[in-house]
Amino acid sequence: MSNSKTLFVTLLDDSKMKFEVTRKTLGIDILDQICEAKGIWERDYFSLQFINLRGEKRWFNNKNPLHPQLLEENIRSDNFNCQMRVKFFVPPQQLLITLTKHLFYLELKKRLHEETLTIPTHKELIRVLACVAQSEMGDFQPDCDLEILYRSIIPCYKESIFGDLKRQHAMLRLTTKTEAEVLLLSKLSQLTEYGEDTHEVYQHGQHVMSLIIGMGGVKVVMSGQTDRRIPFSNFISARVNNNLLHILVENFTRTQELELEPTESPIKVVSNTHHLSEVTVHFSSVDRCWHAYRSLTERIVFYDRQRADDIEVPHFKCRWHSFVAKIHPSRAQTLRLYNFDVARTSKETYDSTWNILATDVGERNASKKRVSIHQITCIPGALLRKRTTKKKTN
């Protein structure tokens, strides 16, 4: 097995970038190169996603070297592929850069293709798809072969929606590409699936429960029962024990508790005190349990915390790595390991981008003032020279 691998990253616009990954290459190194090349400022919303050998989607931990993560998934090929996708969703009004809004639009368009977003009514579906048509095609042109164009660009296109889609597309005339994309973002951000990360729980090979982690909390979905929601503000702690995910929650009232058979249920609720309860979810594998635990912790930090620098203390794989890091501090970065991958919270990302924009606008305004002053001081001189030349000729 070679010391380096070739990584092909598929971007949201379906273009690809090629990288050479060594044993020391961090995921953040790859992501930073992509963001620098594409001019992406709000990079904390994005991450690298791959598909393991079981066909499950997983996020790279960008704080750790990529090579060991591939070995853990038994991916030993010298060439492998991954995607840059939106990992943390935020409301559209929180996106400050037009390019970021465009990337969110591309992500939501992919999710429409993948049918991971459920639009409740036919009317809303037509409005959403009309925004895609306006963004990709521009104004409605009745002379074009619209059905072929719609079939090539519209996610999940069906002939039954052709007439309604034409009429709605015509109503968006004179809407710019950016306006159409923002309109789609505003519509899809109202869906319950927007920004949700779903973790399926299986028993005896059958799906029995879904643990859905969103932007504001966790939703427990079981067939035949009312969905239970737990906001992030109620979470105290979470831990993993093999394939058991233990979550300590406060204010989990009896009306929220699930009526389950303890011997057959994948989830168990035990009230420790009047205000605290421990929710235990039984996953079918350690990998799926750890994936849900990591997703839960990262989203609580990103959406509900003010700062991300105190999320965890890095550790080393073994004592030898700790010893080497002390002797060679330059190698400590590649030897440290992190369980979670959150560089900045949602608030920190917004504030950082806002400060950059405010500084940039201030510098531009200052340069404009200097130019205007320069023009004011030079123009009279030019006029004076013209007048003196006229006097001499006279």
Tab-separated table of N, CA and C in Angstrom, residues 317-388:
chain	number	residue	atom	x	y	z
A	317	LYS	N	-3.428	8.800	20.151
A	317	LYS	CA	-3.835	7.415	19.952
A	317	LYS	C	-3.146	6.475	20.939
A	318	CYS	N	-1.908	6.780	21.278
A	318	CYS	CA	-1.165	5.940	22.220
A	318	CYS	C	-0.147	6.813	22.950
A	319	ARG	N	0.483	6.235	23.962
A	319	ARG	CA	1.471	6.978	24.740
A	319	ARG	C	2.692	7.349	23.902
A	320	TRP	N	3.031	6.514	22.941
A	320	TRP	CA	4.192	6.813	22.089
A	320	TRP	C	3.964	8.093	21.298
A	321	HIS	N	2.771	8.281	20.777
A	321	HIS	CA	2.463	9.508	20.043
A	321	HIS	C	2.552	10.721	20.960
A	322	SER	N	2.091	10.567	22.195
A	322	SER	CA	2.203	11.669	23.151
A	322	SER	C	3.666	12.005	23.430
A	323	PHE	N	4.485	10.983	23.539
A	323	PHE	CA	5.922	11.188	23.790
A	323	PHE	C	6.590	11.880	22.605
A	324	VAL	N	6.266	11.434	21.384
A	324	VAL	CA	6.839	12.045	20.176
A	324	VAL	C	6.410	13.503	20.059
A	325	ALA	N	5.165	13.808	20.399
A	325	ALA	CA	4.668	15.184	20.301
A	325	ALA	C	5.395	16.108	21.254
A	326	LYS	N	5.786	15.589	22.419
A	326	LYS	CA	6.528	16.415	23.372
A	326	LYS	C	7.941	16.693	22.874
A	327	ILE	N	8.567	15.704	22.239
A	327	ILE	CA	9.931	15.886	21.742
A	327	ILE	C	9.944	16.723	20.467
A	328	HIS	N	8.973	16.468	19.585
A	328	HIS	CA	8.892	17.193	18.312
A	328	HIS	C	7.555	17.936	18.252
A	329	PRO	N	7.477	19.140	18.785
A	329	PRO	CA	6.200	19.882	18.779
A	329	PRO	C	5.638	20.124	17.383
A	330	SER	N	6.514	20.152	16.371
A	330	SER	CA	6.022	20.395	15.012
A	330	SER	C	5.152	19.239	14.506
A	331	ARG	N	5.328	18.038	15.071
A	331	ARG	CA	4.550	16.883	14.648
A	331	ARG	C	3.285	16.702	15.481
A	332	ALA	N	3.092	17.534	16.477
A	332	ALA	CA	1.948	17.365	17.378
A	332	ALA	C	0.619	17.535	16.649
A	333	GLN	N	0.579	18.424	15.650
A	333	GLN	CA	-0.675	18.698	14.960
A	333	GLN	C	-1.210	17.460	14.251
A	334	THR	N	-0.321	16.656	13.650
A	334	THR	CA	-0.763	15.465	12.933
A	334	THR	C	-0.956	14.265	13.859
A	335	LEU	N	-0.455	14.348	15.087
A	335	LEU	CA	-0.601	13.238	16.026
A	335	LEU	C	-1.799	13.401	16.955
A	336	ARG	N	-2.208	14.646	17.175
A	336	ARG	CA	-3.394	14.874	18.015
A	336	ARG	C	-4.645	14.345	17.304
A	337	LEU	N	-5.572	13.829	18.074
A	337	LEU	CA	-6.826	13.333	17.532
A	337	LEU	C	-7.994	14.027	18.211
A	338	TYR	N	-9.042	14.245	17.434
A	338	TYR	CA	-10.246	14.904	17.934
A	338	TYR	C	-11.446	14.003	17.650
A	339	ASN	N	-12.378	13.987	18.569
A	339	ASN	CA	-13.605	13.215	18.373
A	339	ASN	C	-14.638	13.985	17.577
A	340	PHE	N	-14.591	15.317	17.646
A	340	PHE	CA	-15.620	16.145	17.027
A	340	PHE	C	-14.971	17.175	16.106
A	341	ASP	N	-15.761	17.630	15.152
A	341	ASP	CA	-15.246	18.526	14.119
A	341	ASP	C	-16.117	19.780	14.027
A	342	VAL	N	-15.888	20.714	14.938
A	342	VAL	CA	-16.547	22.020	14.898
A	342	VAL	C	-15.484	23.068	15.174
A	343	ALA	N	-15.141	23.846	14.166
A	343	ALA	CA	-14.123	24.889	14.341
A	343	ALA	C	-14.730	26.149	14.953
A	344	ARG	N	-15.932	26.515	14.476
A	344	ARG	CA	-16.621	27.710	14.979
A	344	ARG	C	-18.109	27.425	15.066
A	345	THR	N	-18.768	28.078	15.988
A	345	THR	CA	-20.213	27.941	16.112
A	345	THR	C	-20.910	28.780	15.041
A	346	SER	N	-22.222	28.625	14.981
A	346	SER	CA	-23.005	29.418	14.031
A	346	SER	C	-22.846	30.914	14.302
A	347	LYS	N	-22.862	31.275	15.567
A	347	LYS	CA	-22.710	32.689	15.931
A	347	LYS	C	-21.316	33.203	15.570
A	348	GLU	N	-20.285	32.406	15.853
A	348	GLU	CA	-18.922	32.827	15.537
A	348	GLU	C	-18.720	32.968	14.032
A	349	THR	N	-19.308	32.074	13.246
A	349	THR	CA	-19.193	32.155	11.789
A	349	THR	C	-19.850	33.417	11.264
A	350	TYR	N	-21.043	33.709	11.753
A	350	TYR	CA	-21.757	34.916	11.316
A	350	TYR	C	-20.985	36.177	11.708
A	351	ASP	N	-20.533	36.239	12.965
A	351	ASP	CA	-19.814	37.429	13.434
A	351	ASP	C	-18.506	37.630	12.674
A	352	SER	N	-17.789	36.542	12.398
A	352	SER	CA	-16.520	36.647	11.680
A	352	SER	C	-16.733	37.178	10.266
A	353	THR	N	-17.735	36.640	9.569
A	353	THR	CA	-18.021	37.110	8.209
A	353	THR	C	-18.481	38.557	8.220
A	354	TRP	N	-19.299	38.914	9.198
A	354	TRP	CA	-19.781	40.292	9.293
A	354	TRP	C	-18.618	41.257	9.518
A	355	ASN	N	-17.681	40.892	10.372
A	355	ASN	CA	-16.519	41.756	10.628
A	355	ASN	C	-15.658	41.917	9.383
A	356	ILE	N	-15.489	40.828	8.633
A	356	ILE	CA	-14.707	40.915	7.385
A	356	ILE	C	-15.381	41.850	6.399
A	357	LEU	N	-16.699	41.708	6.247
A	357	LEU	CA	-17.432	42.571	5.323
A	357	LEU	C	-17.389	44.027	5.772
A	358	ALA	N	-17.552	44.254	7.076
A	358	ALA	CA	-17.524	45.637	7.576
A	358	ALA	C	-16.156	46.262	7.357
A	359	THR	N	-15.091	45.494	7.589
A	359	THR	CA	-13.732	46.009	7.355
A	359	THR	C	-13.501	46.292	5.892
A	360	ASP	N	-13.970	45.375	5.031
A	360	ASP	CA	-13.781	45.553	3.591
A	360	ASP	C	-14.536	46.781	3.087
A	361	VAL	N	-15.776	46.952	3.558
A	361	VAL	CA	-16.564	48.122	3.144
A	361	VAL	C	-15.909	49.408	3.638
A	362	GLY	N	-15.395	49.390	4.872
A	362	GLY	CA	-14.724	50.569	5.400
A	362	GLY	C	-13.498	50.936	4.593
A	363	GLU	N	-12.720	49.943	4.183
A	363	GLU	CA	-11.535	50.223	3.372
A	363	GLU	C	-11.918	50.760	2.002
A	364	ARG	N	-12.991	50.215	1.434
A	364	ARG	CA	-13.427	50.701	0.126
A	364	ARG	C	-13.921	52.135	0.209
A	365	ASN	N	-14.687	52.427	1.265
A	365	ASN	CA	-15.177	53.798	1.421
A	365	ASN	C	-14.019	54.771	1.617
A	366	ALA	N	-13.010	54.343	2.376
A	366	ALA	CA	-11.853	55.205	2.588
A	366	ALA	C	-11.109	55.439	1.281
A	367	SER	N	-10.974	54.384	0.473
A	367	SER	CA	-10.282	54.555	-0.805
A	367	SER	C	-11.082	55.446	-1.740
A	368	LYS	N	-12.421	55.327	-1.692
A	368	LYS	CA	-13.251	56.197	-2.521
A	368	LYS	C	-13.079	57.650	-2.110
A	369	LYS	N	-12.986	57.913	-0.796
A	369	LYS	CA	-12.806	59.289	-0.331
A	369	LYS	C	-11.472	59.841	-0.806
A	370	ARG	N	-10.446	58.987	-0.774
A	370	ARG	CA	-9.138	59.456	-1.232
A	370	ARG	C	-9.170	59.777	-2.718
A	371	VAL	N	-9.861	58.929	-3.491
A	371	VAL	CA	-9.955	59.178	-4.930
A	371	VAL	C	-10.720	60.458	-5.200
A	372	SER	N	-11.819	60.656	-4.487
A	372	SER	CA	-12.622	61.856	-4.724
A	372	SER	C	-11.848	63.113	-4.345
A	373	ILE	N	-11.098	63.061	-3.248
A	373	ILE	CA	-10.288	64.219	-2.870
A	373	ILE	C	-9.219	64.483	-3.911
A	374	HIS	N	-8.617	63.407	-4.416
A	374	HIS	CA	-7.580	63.553	-5.444
A	374	HIS	C	-8.164	64.199	-6.694
A	375	GLN	N	-9.380	63.757	-7.083
A	375	GLN	CA	-10.005	64.342	-8.260
A	375	GLN	C	-10.343	65.809	-8.028
A	376	ILE	N	-10.820	66.137	-6.837
A	376	ILE	CA	-11.186	67.534	-6.550
A	376	ILE	C	-9.964	68.436	-6.604
A	377	THR	N	-8.830	67.962	-6.085
A	377	THR	CA	-7.626	68.793	-6.059
A	377	THR	C	-6.954	68.877	-7.413
A	378	CYS	N	-7.186	67.879	-8.287
A	378	CYS	CA	-6.511	67.893	-9.579
A	378	CYS	C	-7.299	68.624	-10.654
A	379	ILE	N	-8.621	68.543	-10.575
A	379	ILE	CA	-9.431	69.142	-11.633
A	379	ILE	C	-9.207	70.648	-11.735
A	380	PRO	N	-9.207	71.405	-10.624
A	380	PRO	CA	-8.964	72.847	-10.758
A	380	PRO	C	-7.613	73.151	-11.390
A	381	GLY	N	-6.595	72.338	-11.074
A	381	GLY	CA	-5.297	72.541	-11.688
A	381	GLY	C	-5.348	72.376	-13.185
A	382	ALA	N	-6.091	71.375	-13.640
A	382	ALA	CA	-6.218	71.149	-15.082
A	382	ALA	C	-6.951	72.305	-15.733
A	383	LEU	N	-8.014	72.779	-15.077
A	383	LEU	CA	-8.747	73.910	-15.622
A	383	LEU	C	-7.876	75.160	-15.659
A	384	LEU	N	-7.048	75.339	-14.605
A	384	LEU	CA	-6.172	76.508	-14.550
A	384	LEU	C	-5.162	76.475	-15.680
A	385	ARG	N	-4.622	75.264	-15.971
A	385	ARG	CA	-3.655	75.159	-17.062
A	385	ARG	C	-4.309	75.490	-18.395
A	386	LYS	N	-5.584	75.046	-18.558
A	386	LYS	CA	-6.291	75.350	-19.804
A	386	LYS	C	-6.497	76.854	-19.956
A	387	ARG	N	-6.838	77.506	-18.836
A	387	ARG	CA	-7.087	78.949	-18.905
A	387	ARG	C	-5.796	79.697	-19.220
A	388	THR	N	-4.674	79.284	-18.638
A	388	THR	CA	-3.409	79.976	-18.887
A	388	THR	C	-2.956	79.801	-20.336
